[in-house]
Coordinates of C-alpha atoms and ligand atoms in Angstrom, one line a residue:
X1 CA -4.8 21.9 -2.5
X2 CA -5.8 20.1 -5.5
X3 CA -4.9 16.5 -6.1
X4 CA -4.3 14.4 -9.2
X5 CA -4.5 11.0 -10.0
X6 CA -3.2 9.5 -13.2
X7 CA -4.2 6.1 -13.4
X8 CA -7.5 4.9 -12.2
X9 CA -7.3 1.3 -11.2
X10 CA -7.9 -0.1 -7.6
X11 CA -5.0 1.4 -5.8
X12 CA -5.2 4.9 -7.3
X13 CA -8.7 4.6 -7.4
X14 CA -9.1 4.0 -3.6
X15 CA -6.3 6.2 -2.2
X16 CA -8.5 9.0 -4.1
X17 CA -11.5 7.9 -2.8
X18 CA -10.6 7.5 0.6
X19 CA -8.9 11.3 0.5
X20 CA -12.7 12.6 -0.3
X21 CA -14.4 10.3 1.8
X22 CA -12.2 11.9 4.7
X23 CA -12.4 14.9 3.5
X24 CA -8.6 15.6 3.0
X25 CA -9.8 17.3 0.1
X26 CA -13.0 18.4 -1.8
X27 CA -14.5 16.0 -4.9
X28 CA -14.0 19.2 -6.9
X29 CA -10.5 19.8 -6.2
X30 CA -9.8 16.0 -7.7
X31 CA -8.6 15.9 -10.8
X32 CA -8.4 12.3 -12.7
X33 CA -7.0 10.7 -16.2
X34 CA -6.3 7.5 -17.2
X35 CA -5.4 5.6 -20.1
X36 CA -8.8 4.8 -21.1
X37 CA -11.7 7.4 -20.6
X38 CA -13.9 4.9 -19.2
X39 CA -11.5 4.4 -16.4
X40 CA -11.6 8.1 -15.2
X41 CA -14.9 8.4 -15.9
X42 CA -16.3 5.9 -13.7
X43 CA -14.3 6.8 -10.6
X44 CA -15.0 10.6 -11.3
X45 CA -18.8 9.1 -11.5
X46 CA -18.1 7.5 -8.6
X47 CA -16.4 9.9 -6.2
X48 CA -17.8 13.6 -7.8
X49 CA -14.3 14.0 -9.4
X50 CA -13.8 16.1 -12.7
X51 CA -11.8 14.1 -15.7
X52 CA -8.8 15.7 -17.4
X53 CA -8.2 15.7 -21.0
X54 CA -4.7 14.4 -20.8
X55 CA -2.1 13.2 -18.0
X56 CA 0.0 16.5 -18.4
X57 CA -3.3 18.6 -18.0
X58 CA -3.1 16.8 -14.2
X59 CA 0.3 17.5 -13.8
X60 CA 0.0 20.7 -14.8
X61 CA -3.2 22.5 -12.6
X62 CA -2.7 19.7 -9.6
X63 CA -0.6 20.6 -6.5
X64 CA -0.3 17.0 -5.7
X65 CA -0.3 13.8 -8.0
X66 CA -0.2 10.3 -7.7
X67 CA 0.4 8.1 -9.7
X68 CA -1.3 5.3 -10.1
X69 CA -0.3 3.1 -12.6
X70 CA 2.0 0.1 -13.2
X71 CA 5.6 0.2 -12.3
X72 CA 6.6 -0.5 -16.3
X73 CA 4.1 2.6 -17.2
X74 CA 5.9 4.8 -14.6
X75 CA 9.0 6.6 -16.5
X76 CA 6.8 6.4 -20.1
X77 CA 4.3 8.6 -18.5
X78 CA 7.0 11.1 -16.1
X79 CA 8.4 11.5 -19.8
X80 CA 5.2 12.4 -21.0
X81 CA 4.4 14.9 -18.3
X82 CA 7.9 16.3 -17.7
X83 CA 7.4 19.6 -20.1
X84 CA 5.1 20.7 -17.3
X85 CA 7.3 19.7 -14.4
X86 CA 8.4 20.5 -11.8
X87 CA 5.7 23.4 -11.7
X88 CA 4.1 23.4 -8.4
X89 CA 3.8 19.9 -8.5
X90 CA 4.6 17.2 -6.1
X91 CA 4.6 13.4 -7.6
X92 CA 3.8 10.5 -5.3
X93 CA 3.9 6.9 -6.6
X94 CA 2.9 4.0 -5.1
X95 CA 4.5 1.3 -8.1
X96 CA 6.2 -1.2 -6.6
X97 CA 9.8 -1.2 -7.4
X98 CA 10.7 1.7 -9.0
X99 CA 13.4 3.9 -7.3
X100 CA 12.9 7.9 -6.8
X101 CA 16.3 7.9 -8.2
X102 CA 15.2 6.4 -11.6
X103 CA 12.0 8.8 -11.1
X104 CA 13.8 11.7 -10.4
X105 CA 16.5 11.1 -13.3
X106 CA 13.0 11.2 -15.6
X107 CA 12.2 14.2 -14.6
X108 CA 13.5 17.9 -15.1
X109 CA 15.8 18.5 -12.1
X110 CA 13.9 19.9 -8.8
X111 CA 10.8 17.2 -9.1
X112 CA 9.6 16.8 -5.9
X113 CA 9.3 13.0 -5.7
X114 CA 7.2 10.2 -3.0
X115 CA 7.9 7.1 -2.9
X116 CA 4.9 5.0 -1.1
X117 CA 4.3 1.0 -0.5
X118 CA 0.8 0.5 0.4
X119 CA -1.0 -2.7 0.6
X120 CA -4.6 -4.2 -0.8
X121 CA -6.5 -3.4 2.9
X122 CA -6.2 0.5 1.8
X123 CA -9.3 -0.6 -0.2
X124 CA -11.5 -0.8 2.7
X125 CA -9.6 1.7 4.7
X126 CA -7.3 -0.5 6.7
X127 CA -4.0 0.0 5.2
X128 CA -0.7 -0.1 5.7
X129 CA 1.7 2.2 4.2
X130 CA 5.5 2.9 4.0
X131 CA 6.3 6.5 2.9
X132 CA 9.7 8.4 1.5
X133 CA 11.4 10.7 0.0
X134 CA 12.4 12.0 -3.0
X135 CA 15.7 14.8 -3.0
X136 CA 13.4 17.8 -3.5
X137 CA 10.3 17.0 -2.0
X138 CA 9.4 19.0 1.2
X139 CA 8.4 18.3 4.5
X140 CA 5.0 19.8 3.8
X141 CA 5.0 17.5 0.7
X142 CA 5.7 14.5 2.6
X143 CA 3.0 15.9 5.8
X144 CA 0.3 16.1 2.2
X145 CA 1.4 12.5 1.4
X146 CA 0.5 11.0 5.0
X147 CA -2.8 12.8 5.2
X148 CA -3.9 11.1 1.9
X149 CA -2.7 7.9 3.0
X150 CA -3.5 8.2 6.2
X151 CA -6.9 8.5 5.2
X152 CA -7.0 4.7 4.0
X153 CA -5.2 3.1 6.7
X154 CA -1.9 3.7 8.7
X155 CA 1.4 5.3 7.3
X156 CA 5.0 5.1 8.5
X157 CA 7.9 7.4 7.3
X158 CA 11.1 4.7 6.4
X159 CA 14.7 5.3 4.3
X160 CA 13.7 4.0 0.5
X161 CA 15.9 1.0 1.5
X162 CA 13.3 0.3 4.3
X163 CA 10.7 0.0 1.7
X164 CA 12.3 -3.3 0.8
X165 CA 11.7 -4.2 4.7
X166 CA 8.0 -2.5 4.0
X167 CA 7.2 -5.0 1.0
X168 CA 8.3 -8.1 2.7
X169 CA 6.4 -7.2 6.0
X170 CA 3.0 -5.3 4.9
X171 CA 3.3 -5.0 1.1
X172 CA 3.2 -9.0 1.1
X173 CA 1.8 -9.8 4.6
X174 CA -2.1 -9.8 4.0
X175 CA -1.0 -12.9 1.6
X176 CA 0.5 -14.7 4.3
X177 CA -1.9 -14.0 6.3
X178 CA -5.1 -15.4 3.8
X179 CA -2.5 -18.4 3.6
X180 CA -2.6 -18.7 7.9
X181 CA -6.6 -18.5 7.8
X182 CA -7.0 -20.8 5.1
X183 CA -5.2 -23.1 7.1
X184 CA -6.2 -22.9 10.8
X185 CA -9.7 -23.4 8.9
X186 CA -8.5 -26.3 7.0
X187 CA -7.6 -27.8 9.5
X188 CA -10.5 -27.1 12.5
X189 CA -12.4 -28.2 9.4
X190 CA -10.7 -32.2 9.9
X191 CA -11.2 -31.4 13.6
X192 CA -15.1 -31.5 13.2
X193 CA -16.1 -28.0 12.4
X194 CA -18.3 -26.8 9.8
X195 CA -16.3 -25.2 6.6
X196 CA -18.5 -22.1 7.2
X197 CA -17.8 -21.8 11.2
X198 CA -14.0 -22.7 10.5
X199 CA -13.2 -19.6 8.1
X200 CA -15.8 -17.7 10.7
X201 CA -13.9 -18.4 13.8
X202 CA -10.4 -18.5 12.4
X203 CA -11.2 -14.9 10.6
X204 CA -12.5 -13.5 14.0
X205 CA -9.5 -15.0 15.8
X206 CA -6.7 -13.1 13.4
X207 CA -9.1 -9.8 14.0
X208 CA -9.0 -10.4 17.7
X209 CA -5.6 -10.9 18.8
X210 CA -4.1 -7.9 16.0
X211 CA -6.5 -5.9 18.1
X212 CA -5.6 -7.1 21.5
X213 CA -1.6 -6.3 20.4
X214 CA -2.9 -2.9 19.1
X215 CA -4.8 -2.3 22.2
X216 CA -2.3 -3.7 24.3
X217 CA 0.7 -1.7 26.5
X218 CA 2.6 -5.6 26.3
X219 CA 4.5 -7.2 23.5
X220 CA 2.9 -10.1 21.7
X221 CA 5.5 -12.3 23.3
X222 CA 4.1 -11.2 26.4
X223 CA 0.3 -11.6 25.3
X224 CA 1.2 -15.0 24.0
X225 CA 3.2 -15.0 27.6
X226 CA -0.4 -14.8 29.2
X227 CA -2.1 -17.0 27.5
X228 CA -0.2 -20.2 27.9
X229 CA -0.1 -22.2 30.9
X230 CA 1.8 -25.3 31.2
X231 CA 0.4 -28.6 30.5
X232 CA -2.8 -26.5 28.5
X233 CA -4.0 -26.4 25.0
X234 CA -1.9 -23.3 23.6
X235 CA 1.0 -24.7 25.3
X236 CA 0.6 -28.0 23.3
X237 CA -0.6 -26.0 20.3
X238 CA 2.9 -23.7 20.0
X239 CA 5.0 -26.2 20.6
X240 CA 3.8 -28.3 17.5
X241 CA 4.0 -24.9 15.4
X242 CA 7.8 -24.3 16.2
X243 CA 8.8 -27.7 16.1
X244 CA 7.4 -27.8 12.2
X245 CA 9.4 -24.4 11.5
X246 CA 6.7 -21.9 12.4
X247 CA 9.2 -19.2 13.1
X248 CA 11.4 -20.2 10.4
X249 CA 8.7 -20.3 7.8
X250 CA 7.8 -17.0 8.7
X251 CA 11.2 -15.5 8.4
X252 CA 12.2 -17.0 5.7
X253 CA 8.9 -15.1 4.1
X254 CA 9.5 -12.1 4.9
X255 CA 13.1 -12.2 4.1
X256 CA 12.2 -13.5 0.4
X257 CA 9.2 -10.7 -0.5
X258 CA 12.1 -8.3 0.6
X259 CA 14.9 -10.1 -1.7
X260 CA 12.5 -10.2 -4.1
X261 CA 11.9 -6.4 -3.8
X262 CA 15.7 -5.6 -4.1
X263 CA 15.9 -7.5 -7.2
X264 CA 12.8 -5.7 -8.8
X265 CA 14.4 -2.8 -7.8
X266 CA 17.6 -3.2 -9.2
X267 CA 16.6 -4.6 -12.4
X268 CA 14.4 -2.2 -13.3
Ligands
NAP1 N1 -2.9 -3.4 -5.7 C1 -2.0 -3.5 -4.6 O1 -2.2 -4.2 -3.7 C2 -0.8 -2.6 -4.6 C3 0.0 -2.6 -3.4 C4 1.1 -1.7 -3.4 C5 1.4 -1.0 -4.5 N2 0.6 -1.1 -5.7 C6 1.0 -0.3 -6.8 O2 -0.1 0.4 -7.3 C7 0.0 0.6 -8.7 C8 -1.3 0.3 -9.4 O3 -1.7 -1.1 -9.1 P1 -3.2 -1.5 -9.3 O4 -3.3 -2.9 -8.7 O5 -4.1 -0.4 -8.8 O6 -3.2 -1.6 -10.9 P2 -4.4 -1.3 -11.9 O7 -5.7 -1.6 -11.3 O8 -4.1 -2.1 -13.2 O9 -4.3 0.2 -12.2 C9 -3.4 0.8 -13.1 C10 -4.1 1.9 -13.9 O10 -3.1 2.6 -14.6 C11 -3.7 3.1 -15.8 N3 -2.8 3.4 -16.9 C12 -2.0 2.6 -17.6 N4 -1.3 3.2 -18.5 C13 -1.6 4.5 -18.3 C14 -1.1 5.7 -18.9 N5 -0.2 5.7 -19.9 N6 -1.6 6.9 -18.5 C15 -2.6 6.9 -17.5 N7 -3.0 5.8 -16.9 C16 -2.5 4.7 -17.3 C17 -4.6 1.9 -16.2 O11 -5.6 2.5 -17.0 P3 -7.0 2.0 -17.6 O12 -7.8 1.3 -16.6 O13 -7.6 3.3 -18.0 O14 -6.6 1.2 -18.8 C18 -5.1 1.4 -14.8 O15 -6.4 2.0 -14.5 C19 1.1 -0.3 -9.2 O16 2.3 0.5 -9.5 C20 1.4 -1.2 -8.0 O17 2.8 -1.5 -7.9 C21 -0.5 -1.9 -5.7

């Protein structure tokens, strides 16, 4: 299979790199552009890659594509390529906000079309990735799209209206989370620890307890069942969160980057 990137920056960029890296598929079956040369250039440099003359020249000799560019450069570059679609070519874009049905309308009738949500760990290979599809793309297109994300993190398959859900929960999340570690720090910081040893331990205690839930067979309500006795610390500790809006704050989060992802969605 060969794969196409058009669009070089840090997503595209590391979705490709990852793909080679786990050997998905071979540095010389990669084909990149971007809109400046020295984009392309430097990933190809970067990752054994060979650099195309032109976006359709990816569309056209790639099996697989992503596109990695800005959800405003999306349907300015599908009209650009369409004269060499749908070929054997299957498009997979990860721009936020941009529906497969306004993809597909761009694009001569039978495109197969992804749509994907990733989020900023897929740059050091712990992504996570919401995944769906287009009306003509295939089950082997979609099995294509999970082995290349899959190769920077985790994927899940959802309805495009899930990917809403997807952008609120991991899309957003590792922002909310930099915003929780920044503050348990902040504050073990006024409790008498160093600045250094407060970002160390808080950092070490977000890493712990995702892995003890991913290691787990219980719930986190059951983990955070375990770990709290009455009269204790944690006990003391939770009861403090919820009754400042804890929950709440979180919810109301979520539910916003998901709004928020509607309206994008809609007004584009
Ligand atoms: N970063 C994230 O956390 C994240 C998460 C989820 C989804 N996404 C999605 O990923 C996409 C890329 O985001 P990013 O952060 O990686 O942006 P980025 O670093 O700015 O990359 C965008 C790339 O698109 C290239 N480009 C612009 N116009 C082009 C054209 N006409 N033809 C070919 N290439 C063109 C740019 O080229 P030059 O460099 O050559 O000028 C740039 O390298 C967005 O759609 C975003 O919604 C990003």
């Amino acid at each position: 299979m060969k794969i196409g990137l058009i669009g070089c920056g840090r997503m595209g960029g590391a979705l490709i790199e990852g793909a080679i890296q786990a050997g998905v598929v071979s540095p010389s079956d990669v084909l990149l552009h971007s809109r400046s040369k020295e984009s392309a250039e430097s990933l190809a440099k970067k990752c054994g890659a060979k650099v195309a003359e032109s976006n359709s020249q990816v569309a056209e000799e790639c099996d697989f594509v992503l596109l990695g560019c800005k959800p405003y450069q999306i349907i300015d570059i599908l009209t650009e390529i369409s004269d060499v679609l749908p070929g054997n070519t299957a498009l997979v874009s990860v721009a936020a906000g941009i529906t497969l049905e306004r993809m597909e309308s761009a694009c001569p009738e039978g495109t197969r079309v992804i749509r994907a949500m990733p989020n900023t760990p897929s740059l050091i290979g712990m992504g996570a990735t919401g995944l769906t599809k287009g009306t003509h793309a295939t089950n082997s297109d979609i099995s294509a799209a999970k082995e290349m994300l899959e190769s920077v993190g985790m994927v899940v398959e959802t309805t495009e209206s899930q990917l809403d859900a997807v952008t609120g929960l991991s899309g957003s999340g590792p922002a909310y989370v930099y915003t929780f570690i920044e503050e348990l720090a902040a504050q073990a910081e006024k409790e008498g620890l160093s600045a250094e040893d407060s970002v160390r331990l808080a950092t070490q205690t977000v890493l712990g307890a995702a892995r003890m839930v991913e290691q787990s067979t219980m719930t986190p309500a059951e983990l955070r069942n375990q770990v709290t006795s009455p009269g204790g610390t944690t006990v003391a500790g939770l009861e403090a969160l919820t009754a400042t809006g804890f929950e709440t704050s979180i919810a109301a989060g979520v539910h916003a980057a998901a709004e928020r992802s509607r309206e994008i969605a809609a007004e584009s």
